[in-house]
């Protein structure tokens, strides 16, 4: 069975703070993919990143970074120096687009 | 079009009414997914097409839900005899192949009153 857990329902930060969104997954597959999506108020899911299970290198893209740790089955997402425009619901997903329940991030000015 | 297009964006249905939700995927995308997203929840998988073949419909919650993609492009999700618990946003996604690089539409918000 595949499962994605995002334990943080909602996080509120003040602009310029760093924030980490947690994602823990379960899968019996030896090869799998992990995703992060952003869902702004408009409702559309915006693809952020895809990682292959063989590639445990952390990735940085601008203010976004991802920490993939196979040993703890986690794929955490950090936003550095958060901005108001980062306010959205963020979803972690596993291979066949099995989604977690999402974390609502609110960034206050 | 440039992205996945869903119509209508909003639909209000009376309980018991049938509804049809349309998804226009990105041209050339083989894979098409339907998801149901209840308020405050993550998207829940409903069904998956590869071209016109419905390869997985394990997520359809009841036999009132039916999806088709007869020519391998546009897809329609039909819900018969709608119930209040069907109220949700229905999301469609398409990709060149499988779940990689899937692009989502803005969804159809269905409210059953």
JSON list of C-alpha atoms in Angstrom, two decimals:
[
{"chain": "A", "resi": 1, "resn": "UNK", "atom": "CA", "xyz": [0.00, 0.00, 0.00]},
{"chain": "A", "resi": 2, "resn": "UNK", "atom": "CA", "xyz": [1.12, 3.52, -0.69]},
{"chain": "A", "resi": 3, "resn": "UNK", "atom": "CA", "xyz": [0.55, 6.34, 1.71]},
{"chain": "A", "resi": 4, "resn": "UNK", "atom": "CA", "xyz": [1.69, 9.92, 2.17]},
{"chain": "A", "resi": 5, "resn": "UNK", "atom": "CA", "xyz": [1.47, 11.68, 5.51]},
{"chain": "A", "resi": 6, "resn": "UNK", "atom": "CA", "xyz": [1.69, 15.41, 5.96]},
{"chain": "A", "resi": 7, "resn": "UNK", "atom": "CA", "xyz": [1.30, 15.85, 9.69]},
{"chain": "A", "resi": 8, "resn": "UNK", "atom": "CA", "xyz": [1.24, 19.64, 9.63]},
{"chain": "A", "resi": 9, "resn": "UNK", "atom": "CA", "xyz": [-2.26, 20.80, 8.79]},
{"chain": "A", "resi": 10, "resn": "UNK", "atom": "CA", "xyz": [-1.50, 24.50, 8.88]},
{"chain": "A", "resi": 11, "resn": "UNK", "atom": "CA", "xyz": [1.58, 26.65, 9.39]},
{"chain": "A", "resi": 12, "resn": "UNK", "atom": "CA", "xyz": [1.67, 30.39, 9.84]},
{"chain": "A", "resi": 13, "resn": "UNK", "atom": "CA", "xyz": [4.85, 32.42, 9.54]},
{"chain": "A", "resi": 14, "resn": "UNK", "atom": "CA", "xyz": [5.84, 36.01, 9.14]},
{"chain": "A", "resi": 15, "resn": "UNK", "atom": "CA", "xyz": [7.46, 37.11, 5.92]},
{"chain": "A", "resi": 16, "resn": "UNK", "atom": "CA", "xyz": [11.19, 36.36, 5.64]},
{"chain": "A", "resi": 17, "resn": "UNK", "atom": "CA", "xyz": [11.00, 33.45, 8.05]},
{"chain": "A", "resi": 18, "resn": "UNK", "atom": "CA", "xyz": [12.19, 30.05, 6.86]},
{"chain": "A", "resi": 19, "resn": "UNK", "atom": "CA", "xyz": [9.61, 27.28, 6.95]},
{"chain": "A", "resi": 20, "resn": "UNK", "atom": "CA", "xyz": [9.84, 23.51, 6.49]},
{"chain": "A", "resi": 21, "resn": "UNK", "atom": "CA", "xyz": [6.92, 21.37, 5.35]},
{"chain": "A", "resi": 22, "resn": "UNK", "atom": "CA", "xyz": [7.17, 17.73, 6.35]},
{"chain": "A", "resi": 23, "resn": "UNK", "atom": "CA", "xyz": [6.30, 14.72, 4.23]},
{"chain": "A", "resi": 24, "resn": "UNK", "atom": "CA", "xyz": [6.57, 11.07, 5.23]},
{"chain": "A", "resi": 25, "resn": "UNK", "atom": "CA", "xyz": [5.70, 8.31, 2.81]},
{"chain": "A", "resi": 26, "resn": "UNK", "atom": "CA", "xyz": [5.12, 4.57, 2.78]},
{"chain": "A", "resi": 27, "resn": "UNK", "atom": "CA", "xyz": [5.63, 2.32, -0.19]},
{"chain": "A", "resi": 28, "resn": "UNK", "atom": "CA", "xyz": [6.69, -1.23, -0.91]},
{"chain": "A", "resi": 29, "resn": "UNK", "atom": "CA", "xyz": [8.05, -0.26, -4.32]},
{"chain": "A", "resi": 30, "resn": "UNK", "atom": "CA", "xyz": [11.82, -0.22, -4.68]},
{"chain": "A", "resi": 31, "resn": "UNK", "atom": "CA", "xyz": [11.61, 2.42, -7.37]},
{"chain": "A", "resi": 32, "resn": "UNK", "atom": "CA", "xyz": [9.29, 5.31, -6.89]},
{"chain": "A", "resi": 33, "resn": "UNK", "atom": "CA", "xyz": [8.88, 9.02, -7.41]},
{"chain": "A", "resi": 34, "resn": "UNK", "atom": "CA", "xyz": [8.09, 11.78, -4.97]},
{"chain": "A", "resi": 35, "resn": "UNK", "atom": "CA", "xyz": [6.46, 15.07, -5.86]},
{"chain": "A", "resi": 36, "resn": "UNK", "atom": "CA", "xyz": [5.59, 18.38, -4.34]},
{"chain": "A", "resi": 37, "resn": "UNK", "atom": "CA", "xyz": [2.72, 20.48, -5.67]},
{"chain": "A", "resi": 38, "resn": "UNK", "atom": "CA", "xyz": [1.51, 23.92, -4.72]},
{"chain": "A", "resi": 39, "resn": "UNK", "atom": "CA", "xyz": [-2.19, 24.78, -4.76]},
{"chain": "A", "resi": 40, "resn": "UNK", "atom": "CA", "xyz": [-2.81, 28.52, -4.62]},
{"chain": "A", "resi": 41, "resn": "UNK", "atom": "CA", "xyz": [-6.30, 29.91, -3.94]},
{"chain": "A", "resi": 42, "resn": "UNK", "atom": "CA", "xyz": [-7.10, 29.67, -7.66]},
{"chain": "A", "resi": 43, "resn": "UNK", "atom": "CA", "xyz": [-7.24, 25.90, -7.18]},
{"chain": "A", "resi": 44, "resn": "UNK", "atom": "CA", "xyz": [-4.86, 24.70, -9.83]},
{"chain": "A", "resi": 45, "resn": "UNK", "atom": "CA", "xyz": [-2.17, 22.28, -8.68]},
{"chain": "A", "resi": 46, "resn": "UNK", "atom": "CA", "xyz": [1.23, 23.60, -9.69]},
{"chain": "A", "resi": 47, "resn": "UNK", "atom": "CA", "xyz": [4.05, 21.11, -10.06]},
{"chain": "A", "resi": 48, "resn": "UNK", "atom": "CA", "xyz": [7.16, 22.03, -8.05]},
{"chain": "A", "resi": 49, "resn": "UNK", "atom": "CA", "xyz": [9.48, 19.06, -8.09]},
{"chain": "A", "resi": 50, "resn": "UNK", "atom": "CA", "xyz": [9.81, 15.37, -8.87]},
{"chain": "A", "resi": 51, "resn": "UNK", "atom": "CA", "xyz": [12.50, 13.13, -7.36]},
{"chain": "A", "resi": 52, "resn": "UNK", "atom": "CA", "xyz": [13.44, 9.58, -8.26]},
{"chain": "A", "resi": 53, "resn": "UNK", "atom": "CA", "xyz": [13.99, 7.22, -5.34]},
{"chain": "A", "resi": 54, "resn": "UNK", "atom": "CA", "xyz": [17.50, 6.48, -6.56]},
{"chain": "A", "resi": 55, "resn": "UNK", "atom": "CA", "xyz": [18.54, 10.10, -6.32]},
{"chain": "A", "resi": 56, "resn": "UNK", "atom": "CA", "xyz": [18.95, 11.16, -2.71]},
{"chain": "A", "resi": 57, "resn": "UNK", "atom": "CA", "xyz": [20.74, 14.37, -3.46]},
{"chain": "A", "resi": 58, "resn": "UNK", "atom": "CA", "xyz": [19.11, 17.36, -1.95]},
{"chain": "A", "resi": 59, "resn": "UNK", "atom": "CA", "xyz": [17.93, 19.95, -4.39]},
{"chain": "A", "resi": 60, "resn": "UNK", "atom": "CA", "xyz": [17.80, 23.71, -4.25]},
{"chain": "A", "resi": 61, "resn": "UNK", "atom": "CA", "xyz": [15.85, 25.93, -6.59]},
{"chain": "A", "resi": 62, "resn": "UNK", "atom": "CA", "xyz": [15.97, 29.56, -5.62]},
{"chain": "A", "resi": 63, "resn": "UNK", "atom": "CA", "xyz": [14.29, 29.90, -2.24]},
{"chain": "A", "resi": 64, "resn": "UNK", "atom": "CA", "xyz": [13.03, 26.32, -2.38]},
{"chain": "A", "resi": 65, "resn": "UNK", "atom": "CA", "xyz": [14.97, 23.29, -1.20]},
{"chain": "A", "resi": 66, "resn": "UNK", "atom": "CA", "xyz": [14.09, 19.66, -0.73]},
{"chain": "A", "resi": 67, "resn": "UNK", "atom": "CA", "xyz": [15.60, 17.13, 1.67]},
{"chain": "A", "resi": 68, "resn": "UNK", "atom": "CA", "xyz": [15.05, 13.52, 0.62]},
{"chain": "A", "resi": 69, "resn": "UNK", "atom": "CA", "xyz": [15.99, 10.92, 3.23]},
{"chain": "A", "resi": 70, "resn": "UNK", "atom": "CA", "xyz": [15.26, 7.33, 2.30]},
{"chain": "A", "resi": 71, "resn": "UNK", "atom": "CA", "xyz": [16.29, 6.08, 5.75]},
{"chain": "A", "resi": 72, "resn": "UNK", "atom": "CA", "xyz": [13.39, 7.94, 7.34]},
{"chain": "A", "resi": 73, "resn": "UNK", "atom": "CA", "xyz": [11.07, 7.85, 4.29]},
{"chain": "A", "resi": 74, "resn": "UNK", "atom": "CA", "xyz": [10.85, 11.59, 4.30]},
{"chain": "A", "resi": 75, "resn": "UNK", "atom": "CA", "xyz": [10.86, 14.23, 1.60]},
{"chain": "A", "resi": 76, "resn": "UNK", "atom": "CA", "xyz": [10.73, 17.59, 3.34]},
{"chain": "A", "resi": 77, "resn": "UNK", "atom": "CA", "xyz": [10.34, 20.94, 1.64]},
{"chain": "A", "resi": 78, "resn": "UNK", "atom": "CA", "xyz": [11.90, 24.15, 2.93]},
{"chain": "A", "resi": 79, "resn": "UNK", "atom": "CA", "xyz": [11.08, 27.67, 1.81]},
{"chain": "A", "resi": 80, "resn": "UNK", "atom": "CA", "xyz": [13.76, 30.16, 2.74]},
{"chain": "A", "resi": 81, "resn": "UNK", "atom": "CA", "xyz": [12.88, 33.79, 3.38]},
{"chain": "A", "resi": 82, "resn": "UNK", "atom": "CA", "xyz": [9.18, 33.16, 2.86]},
{"chain": "A", "resi": 83, "resn": "UNK", "atom": "CA", "xyz": [7.04, 35.68, 1.00]},
{"chain": "A", "resi": 84, "resn": "UNK", "atom": "CA", "xyz": [3.32, 36.43, 1.08]},
{"chain": "A", "resi": 85, "resn": "UNK", "atom": "CA", "xyz": [3.00, 34.91, -2.41]},
{"chain": "A", "resi": 86, "resn": "UNK", "atom": "CA", "xyz": [4.11, 31.57, -0.97]},
{"chain": "A", "resi": 87, "resn": "UNK", "atom": "CA", "xyz": [0.77, 31.33, 0.84]},
{"chain": "A", "resi": 88, "resn": "UNK", "atom": "CA", "xyz": [-0.94, 28.23, -0.51]},
{"chain": "A", "resi": 89, "resn": "UNK", "atom": "CA", "xyz": [-1.66, 24.61, 0.27]},
{"chain": "A", "resi": 90, "resn": "UNK", "atom": "CA", "xyz": [1.30, 22.37, -0.45]},
{"chain": "A", "resi": 91, "resn": "UNK", "atom": "CA", "xyz": [0.87, 18.70, -1.29]},
{"chain": "A", "resi": 92, "resn": "UNK", "atom": "CA", "xyz": [3.40, 15.92, -1.24]},
{"chain": "A", "resi": 93, "resn": "UNK", "atom": "CA", "xyz": [2.66, 12.98, -3.54]},
{"chain": "A", "resi": 94, "resn": "UNK", "atom": "CA", "xyz": [4.02, 9.53, -4.27]},
{"chain": "A", "resi": 95, "resn": "UNK", "atom": "CA", "xyz": [4.53, 7.74, -7.58]},
{"chain": "A", "resi": 96, "resn": "UNK", "atom": "CA", "xyz": [1.07, 7.21, -9.00]},
{"chain": "A", "resi": 97, "resn": "UNK", "atom": "CA", "xyz": [0.03, 10.62, -7.72]},
{"chain": "A", "resi": 98, "resn": "UNK", "atom": "CA", "xyz": [-1.09, 9.45, -4.30]},
{"chain": "A", "resi": 99, "resn": "UNK", "atom": "CA", "xyz": [-1.43, 12.71, -2.41]},
{"chain": "A", "resi": 100, "resn": "UNK", "atom": "CA", "xyz": [-1.06, 13.64, 1.22]},
{"chain": "A", "resi": 101, "resn": "UNK", "atom": "CA", "xyz": [-3.71, 15.76, 2.90]},
{"chain": "A", "resi": 102, "resn": "UNK", "atom": "CA", "xyz": [-1.70, 18.92, 2.37]},
{"chain": "A", "resi": 103, "resn": "UNK", "atom": "CA", "xyz": [-0.22, 21.65, 4.55]},
{"chain": "A", "resi": 104, "resn": "UNK", "atom": "CA", "xyz": [-1.75, 25.12, 4.41]},
{"chain": "A", "resi": 105, "resn": "UNK", "atom": "CA", "xyz": [0.98, 27.73, 4.61]},
{"chain": "A", "resi": 106, "resn": "UNK", "atom": "CA", "xyz": [0.05, 31.27, 5.50]},
{"chain": "A", "resi": 107, "resn": "UNK", "atom": "CA", "xyz": [2.73, 33.90, 5.23]},
{"chain": "A", "resi": 108, "resn": "UNK", "atom": "CA", "xyz": [1.86, 37.19, 6.89]},
{"chain": "A", "resi": 109, "resn": "UNK", "atom": "CA", "xyz": [3.47, 40.48, 5.97]},
{"chain": "B", "resi": 1, "resn": "UNK", "atom": "CA", "xyz": [-4.76, 25.01, -25.61]},
{"chain": "B", "resi": 2, "resn": "UNK", "atom": "CA", "xyz": [-1.69, 25.56, -23.51]},
{"chain": "B", "resi": 3, "resn": "UNK", "atom": "CA", "xyz": [-2.92, 23.79, -20.41]},
{"chain": "B", "resi": 4, "resn": "UNK", "atom": "CA", "xyz": [-5.51, 21.39, -19.09]},
{"chain": "B", "resi": 5, "resn": "UNK", "atom": "CA", "xyz": [-8.93, 22.94, -19.37]},
{"chain": "B", "resi": 6, "resn": "UNK", "atom": "CA", "xyz": [-11.93, 21.91, -17.30]},
{"chain": "B", "resi": 7, "resn": "UNK", "atom": "CA", "xyz": [-15.51, 22.98, -17.67]},
{"chain": "B", "resi": 8, "resn": "UNK", "atom": "CA", "xyz": [-17.62, 24.15, -16.12]},
{"chain": "B", "resi": 9, "resn": "UNK", "atom": "CA", "xyz": [-15.56, 25.83, -13.40]},
{"chain": "B", "resi": 10, "resn": "UNK", "atom": "CA", "xyz": [-18.54, 25.80, -11.06]},
{"chain": "B", "resi": 11, "resn": "UNK", "atom": "CA", "xyz": [-21.62, 23.63, -11.04]},
{"chain": "B", "resi": 12, "resn": "UNK", "atom": "CA", "xyz": [-24.53, 23.66, -8.66]},
{"chain": "B", "resi": 13, "resn": "UNK", "atom": "CA", "xyz": [-26.76, 20.62, -8.88]},
{"chain": "B", "resi": 14, "resn": "UNK", "atom": "CA", "xyz": [-29.91, 19.67, -7.06]},
{"chain": "B", "resi": 15, "resn": "UNK", "atom": "CA", "xyz": [-29.74, 16.38, -5.24]},
{"chain": "B", "resi": 16, "resn": "UNK", "atom": "CA", "xyz": [-30.68, 13.61, -7.62]},
{"chain": "B", "resi": 17, "resn": "UNK", "atom": "CA", "xyz": [-29.62, 15.49, -10.74]},
{"chain": "B", "resi": 18, "resn": "UNK", "atom": "CA", "xyz": [-27.09, 14.05, -13.17]},
{"chain": "B", "resi": 19, "resn": "UNK", "atom": "CA", "xyz": [-23.98, 16.09, -13.99]},
{"chain": "B", "resi": 20, "resn": "UNK", "atom": "CA", "xyz": [-21.22, 15.86, -16.59]},
{"chain": "B", "resi": 21, "resn": "UNK", "atom": "CA", "xyz": [-17.80, 17.38, -16.06]},
{"chain": "B", "resi": 22, "resn": "UNK", "atom": "CA", "xyz": [-15.47, 17.90, -18.98]},
{"chain": "B", "resi": 23, "resn": "UNK", "atom": "CA", "xyz": [-11.70, 17.76, -19.21]},
{"chain": "B", "resi": 24, "resn": "UNK", "atom": "CA", "xyz": [-9.65, 18.88, -22.20]},
{"chain": "B", "resi": 25, "resn": "UNK", "atom": "CA", "xyz": [-6.11, 17.58, -21.67]},
{"chain": "B", "resi": 26, "resn": "UNK", "atom": "CA", "xyz": [-2.97, 18.99, -23.18]},
{"chain": "B", "resi": 27, "resn": "UNK", "atom": "CA", "xyz": [-2.77, 17.94, -26.80]},
{"chain": "B", "resi": 28, "resn": "UNK", "atom": "CA", "xyz": [-0.77, 14.75, -27.24]},
{"chain": "B", "resi": 29, "resn": "UNK", "atom": "CA", "xyz": [-0.94, 13.71, -23.62]},
{"chain": "B", "resi": 30, "resn": "UNK", "atom": "CA", "xyz": [-1.57, 10.00, -23.37]},
{"chain": "B", "resi": 31, "resn": "UNK", "atom": "CA", "xyz": [-2.41, 9.77, -19.69]},
{"chain": "B", "resi": 32, "resn": "UNK", "atom": "CA", "xyz": [-5.40, 11.37, -18.04]},
{"chain": "B", "resi": 33, "resn": "UNK", "atom": "CA", "xyz": [-6.38, 11.30, -14.39]},
{"chain": "B", "resi": 34, "resn": "UNK", "atom": "CA", "xyz": [-9.47, 12.34, -12.47]},
{"chain": "B", "resi": 35, "resn": "UNK", "atom": "CA", "xyz": [-9.33, 13.29, -8.80]},
{"chain": "B", "resi": 36, "resn": "UNK", "atom": "CA", "xyz": [-11.89, 14.32, -6.22]},
{"chain": "B", "resi": 37, "resn": "UNK", "atom": "CA", "xyz": [-10.82, 16.91, -3.67]},
{"chain": "B", "resi": 38, "resn": "UNK", "atom": "CA", "xyz": [-13.10, 17.49, -0.72]},
{"chain": "B", "resi": 39, "resn": "UNK", "atom": "CA", "xyz": [-12.78, 20.71, 1.25]},
{"chain": "B", "resi": 40, "resn": "UNK", "atom": "CA", "xyz": [-9.59, 20.74, 3.29]},
{"chain": "B", "resi": 41, "resn": "UNK", "atom": "CA", "xyz": [-8.41, 17.42, 1.92]},
{"chain": "B", "resi": 42, "resn": "UNK", "atom": "CA", "xyz": [-5.86, 16.24, -0.59]},
{"chain": "B", "resi": 43, "resn": "UNK", "atom": "CA", "xyz": [-6.89, 15.07, -4.04]},
{"chain": "B", "resi": 44, "resn": "UNK", "atom": "CA", "xyz": [-8.22, 11.52, -4.02]},
{"chain": "B", "resi": 45, "resn": "UNK", "atom": "CA", "xyz": [-7.66, 9.39, -7.09]},
{"chain": "B", "resi": 46, "resn": "UNK", "atom": "CA", "xyz": [-10.76, 8.43, -9.03]},
{"chain": "B", "resi": 47, "resn": "UNK", "atom": "CA", "xyz": [-9.71, 6.97, -12.35]},
{"chain": "B", "resi": 48, "resn": "UNK", "atom": "CA", "xyz": [-6.94, 6.82, -14.93]},
{"chain": "B", "resi": 49, "resn": "UNK", "atom": "CA", "xyz": [-6.95, 6.58, -18.72]},
{"chain": "B", "resi": 50, "resn": "UNK", "atom": "CA", "xyz": [-4.22, 5.74, -21.12]},
{"chain": "B", "resi": 51, "resn": "UNK", "atom": "CA", "xyz": [-5.48, 6.98, -24.44]},
{"chain": "B", "resi": 52, "resn": "UNK", "atom": "CA", "xyz": [-9.08, 5.75, -24.62]},
{"chain": "B", "resi": 53, "resn": "UNK", "atom": "CA", "xyz": [-8.52, 2.82, -22.30]},
{"chain": "B", "resi": 54, "resn": "UNK", "atom": "CA", "xyz": [-9.64, 3.18, -18.72]},
{"chain": "B", "resi": 55, "resn": "UNK", "atom": "CA", "xyz": [-6.87, 1.29, -16.97]},
{"chain": "B", "resi": 56, "resn": "UNK", "atom": "CA", "xyz": [-7.83, 1.98, -13.39]},
{"chain": "B", "resi": 57, "resn": "UNK", "atom": "CA", "xyz": [-11.19, 2.95, -11.98]},
{"chain": "B", "resi": 58, "resn": "UNK", "atom": "CA", "xyz": [-10.59, 1.71, -8.48]},
{"chain": "B", "resi": 59, "resn": "UNK", "atom": "CA", "xyz": [-11.11, 5.14, -6.96]},
{"chain": "B", "resi": 60, "resn": "UNK", "atom": "CA", "xyz": [-14.63, 5.71, -8.24]},
{"chain": "B", "resi": 61, "resn": "UNK", "atom": "CA", "xyz": [-16.69, 5.85, -5.04]},
{"chain": "B", "resi": 62, "resn": "UNK", "atom": "CA", "xyz": [-19.84, 4.25, -6.39]},
{"chain": "B", "resi": 63, "resn": "UNK", "atom": "CA", "xyz": [-21.52, 3.03, -9.53]},
{"chain": "B", "resi": 64, "resn": "UNK", "atom": "CA", "xyz": [-23.07, 6.47, -9.86]},
{"chain": "B", "resi": 65, "resn": "UNK", "atom": "CA", "xyz": [-19.69, 7.68, -11.10]},
{"chain": "B", "resi": 66, "resn": "UNK", "atom": "CA", "xyz": [-18.72, 6.99, -14.67]},
{"chain": "B", "resi": 67, "resn": "UNK", "atom": "CA", "xyz": [-15.84, 8.32, -16.77]},
{"chain": "B", "resi": 68, "resn": "UNK", "atom": "CA", "xyz": [-15.09, 8.03, -20.45]},
{"chain": "B", "resi": 69, "resn": "UNK", "atom": "CA", "xyz": [-12.51, 9.16, -22.96]},
{"chain": "B", "resi": 70, "resn": "UNK", "atom": "CA", "xyz": [-13.86, 7.74, -26.21]},
{"chain": "B", "resi": 71, "resn": "UNK", "atom": "CA", "xyz": [-11.32, 9.21, -28.62]},
{"chain": "B", "resi": 72, "resn": "UNK", "atom": "CA", "xyz": [-8.35, 9.35, -26.33]},
{"chain": "B", "resi": 73, "resn": "UNK", "atom": "CA", "xyz": [-8.43, 13.09, -25.81]},
{"chain": "B", "resi": 74, "resn": "UNK", "atom": "CA", "xyz": [-11.37, 14.84, -24.11]},
{"chain": "B", "resi": 75, "resn": "UNK", "atom": "CA", "xyz": [-12.72, 13.06, -21.07]},
{"chain": "B", "resi": 76, "resn": "UNK", "atom": "CA", "xyz": [-16.05, 13.34, -19.30]},
{"chain": "B", "resi": 77, "resn": "UNK", "atom": "CA", "xyz": [-16.77, 12.43, -15.71]},
{"chain": "B", "resi": 78, "resn": "UNK", "atom": "CA", "xyz": [-20.45, 11.77, -15.17]},
{"chain": "B", "resi": 79, "resn": "UNK", "atom": "CA", "xyz": [-22.15, 11.57, -11.82]},
{"chain": "B", "resi": 80, "resn": "UNK", "atom": "CA", "xyz": [-25.67, 10.21, -11.74]},
{"chain": "B", "resi": 81, "resn": "UNK", "atom": "CA", "xyz": [-28.25, 11.00, -9.07]},
{"chain": "B", "resi": 82, "resn": "UNK", "atom": "CA", "xyz": [-25.90, 13.37, -7.27]},
{"chain": "B", "resi": 83, "resn": "UNK", "atom": "CA", "xyz": [-25.78, 13.31, -3.49]},
{"chain": "B", "resi": 84, "resn": "UNK", "atom": "CA", "xyz": [-24.58, 15.96, -1.06]},
{"chain": "B", "resi": 85, "resn": "UNK", "atom": "CA", "xyz": [-21.43, 13.99, -0.33]},
{"chain": "B", "resi": 86, "resn": "UNK", "atom": "CA", "xyz": [-20.47, 14.38, -3.98]},
{"chain": "B", "resi": 87, "resn": "UNK", "atom": "CA", "xyz": [-19.82, 18.07, -3.35]},
{"chain": "B", "resi": 88, "resn": "UNK", "atom": "CA", "xyz": [-16.13, 18.60, -4.01]},
{"chain": "B", "resi": 89, "resn": "UNK", "atom": "CA", "xyz": [-13.66, 19.95, -6.52]},
{"chain": "B", "resi": 90, "resn": "UNK", "atom": "CA", "xyz": [-13.04, 17.54, -9.36]},
{"chain": "B", "resi": 91, "resn": "UNK", "atom": "CA", "xyz": [-9.56, 17.83, -10.78]},
{"chain": "B", "resi": 92, "resn": "UNK", "atom": "CA", "xyz": [-8.30, 16.52, -14.06]},
{"chain": "B", "resi": 93, "resn": "UNK", "atom": "CA", "xyz": [-4.62, 16.00, -14.91]},
{"chain": "B", "resi": 94, "resn": "UNK", "atom": "CA", "xyz": [-2.83, 14.89, -18.04]},
{"chain": "B", "resi": 95, "resn": "UNK", "atom": "CA", "xyz": [0.69, 13.80, -18.82]},
{"chain": "B", "resi": 96, "resn": "UNK", "atom": "CA", "xyz": [2.70, 12.41, -21.66]},
{"chain": "B", "resi": 97, "resn": "UNK", "atom": "CA", "xyz": [2.99, 9.15, -19.79]},
{"chain": "B", "resi": 98, "resn": "UNK", "atom": "CA", "xyz": [1.94, 8.00, -16.36]},
{"chain": "B", "resi": 99, "resn": "UNK", "atom": "CA", "xyz": [2.14, 10.23, -13.32]},
{"chain": "B", "resi": 100, "resn": "UNK", "atom": "CA", "xyz": [5.32, 12.01, -14.27]},
{"chain": "B", "resi": 101, "resn": "UNK", "atom": "CA", "xyz": [5.11, 15.64, -15.23]},
{"chain": "B", "resi": 102, "resn": "UNK", "atom": "CA", "xyz": [1.36, 15.73, -14.83]},
{"chain": "B", "resi": 103, "resn": "UNK", "atom": "CA", "xyz": [-0.37, 19.03, -15.42]},
{"chain": "B", "resi": 104, "resn": "UNK", "atom": "CA", "xyz": [-3.57, 19.80, -13.57]},
{"chain": "B", "resi": 105, "resn": "UNK", "atom": "CA", "xyz": [-6.58, 21.79, -14.59]},
{"chain": "B", "resi": 106, "resn": "UNK", "atom": "CA", "xyz": [-8.19, 24.35, -12.31]},
{"chain": "B", "resi": 107, "resn": "UNK", "atom": "CA", "xyz": [-10.92, 21.94, -11.41]},
{"chain": "B", "resi": 108, "resn": "UNK", "atom": "CA", "xyz": [-14.70, 21.96, -11.37]},
{"chain": "B", "resi": 109, "resn": "UNK", "atom": "CA", "xyz": [-16.28, 22.87, -8.07]},
{"chain": "B", "resi": 110, "resn": "UNK", "atom": "CA", "xyz": [-19.46, 20.83, -7.71]},
{"chain": "B", "resi": 111, "resn": "UNK", "atom": "CA", "xyz": [-21.97, 21.81, -5.07]},
{"chain": "B", "resi": 112, "resn": "UNK", "atom": "CA", "xyz": [-24.95, 19.55, -4.55]},
{"chain": "B", "resi": 113, "resn": "UNK", "atom": "CA", "xyz": [-27.85, 21.25, -2.79]}
]
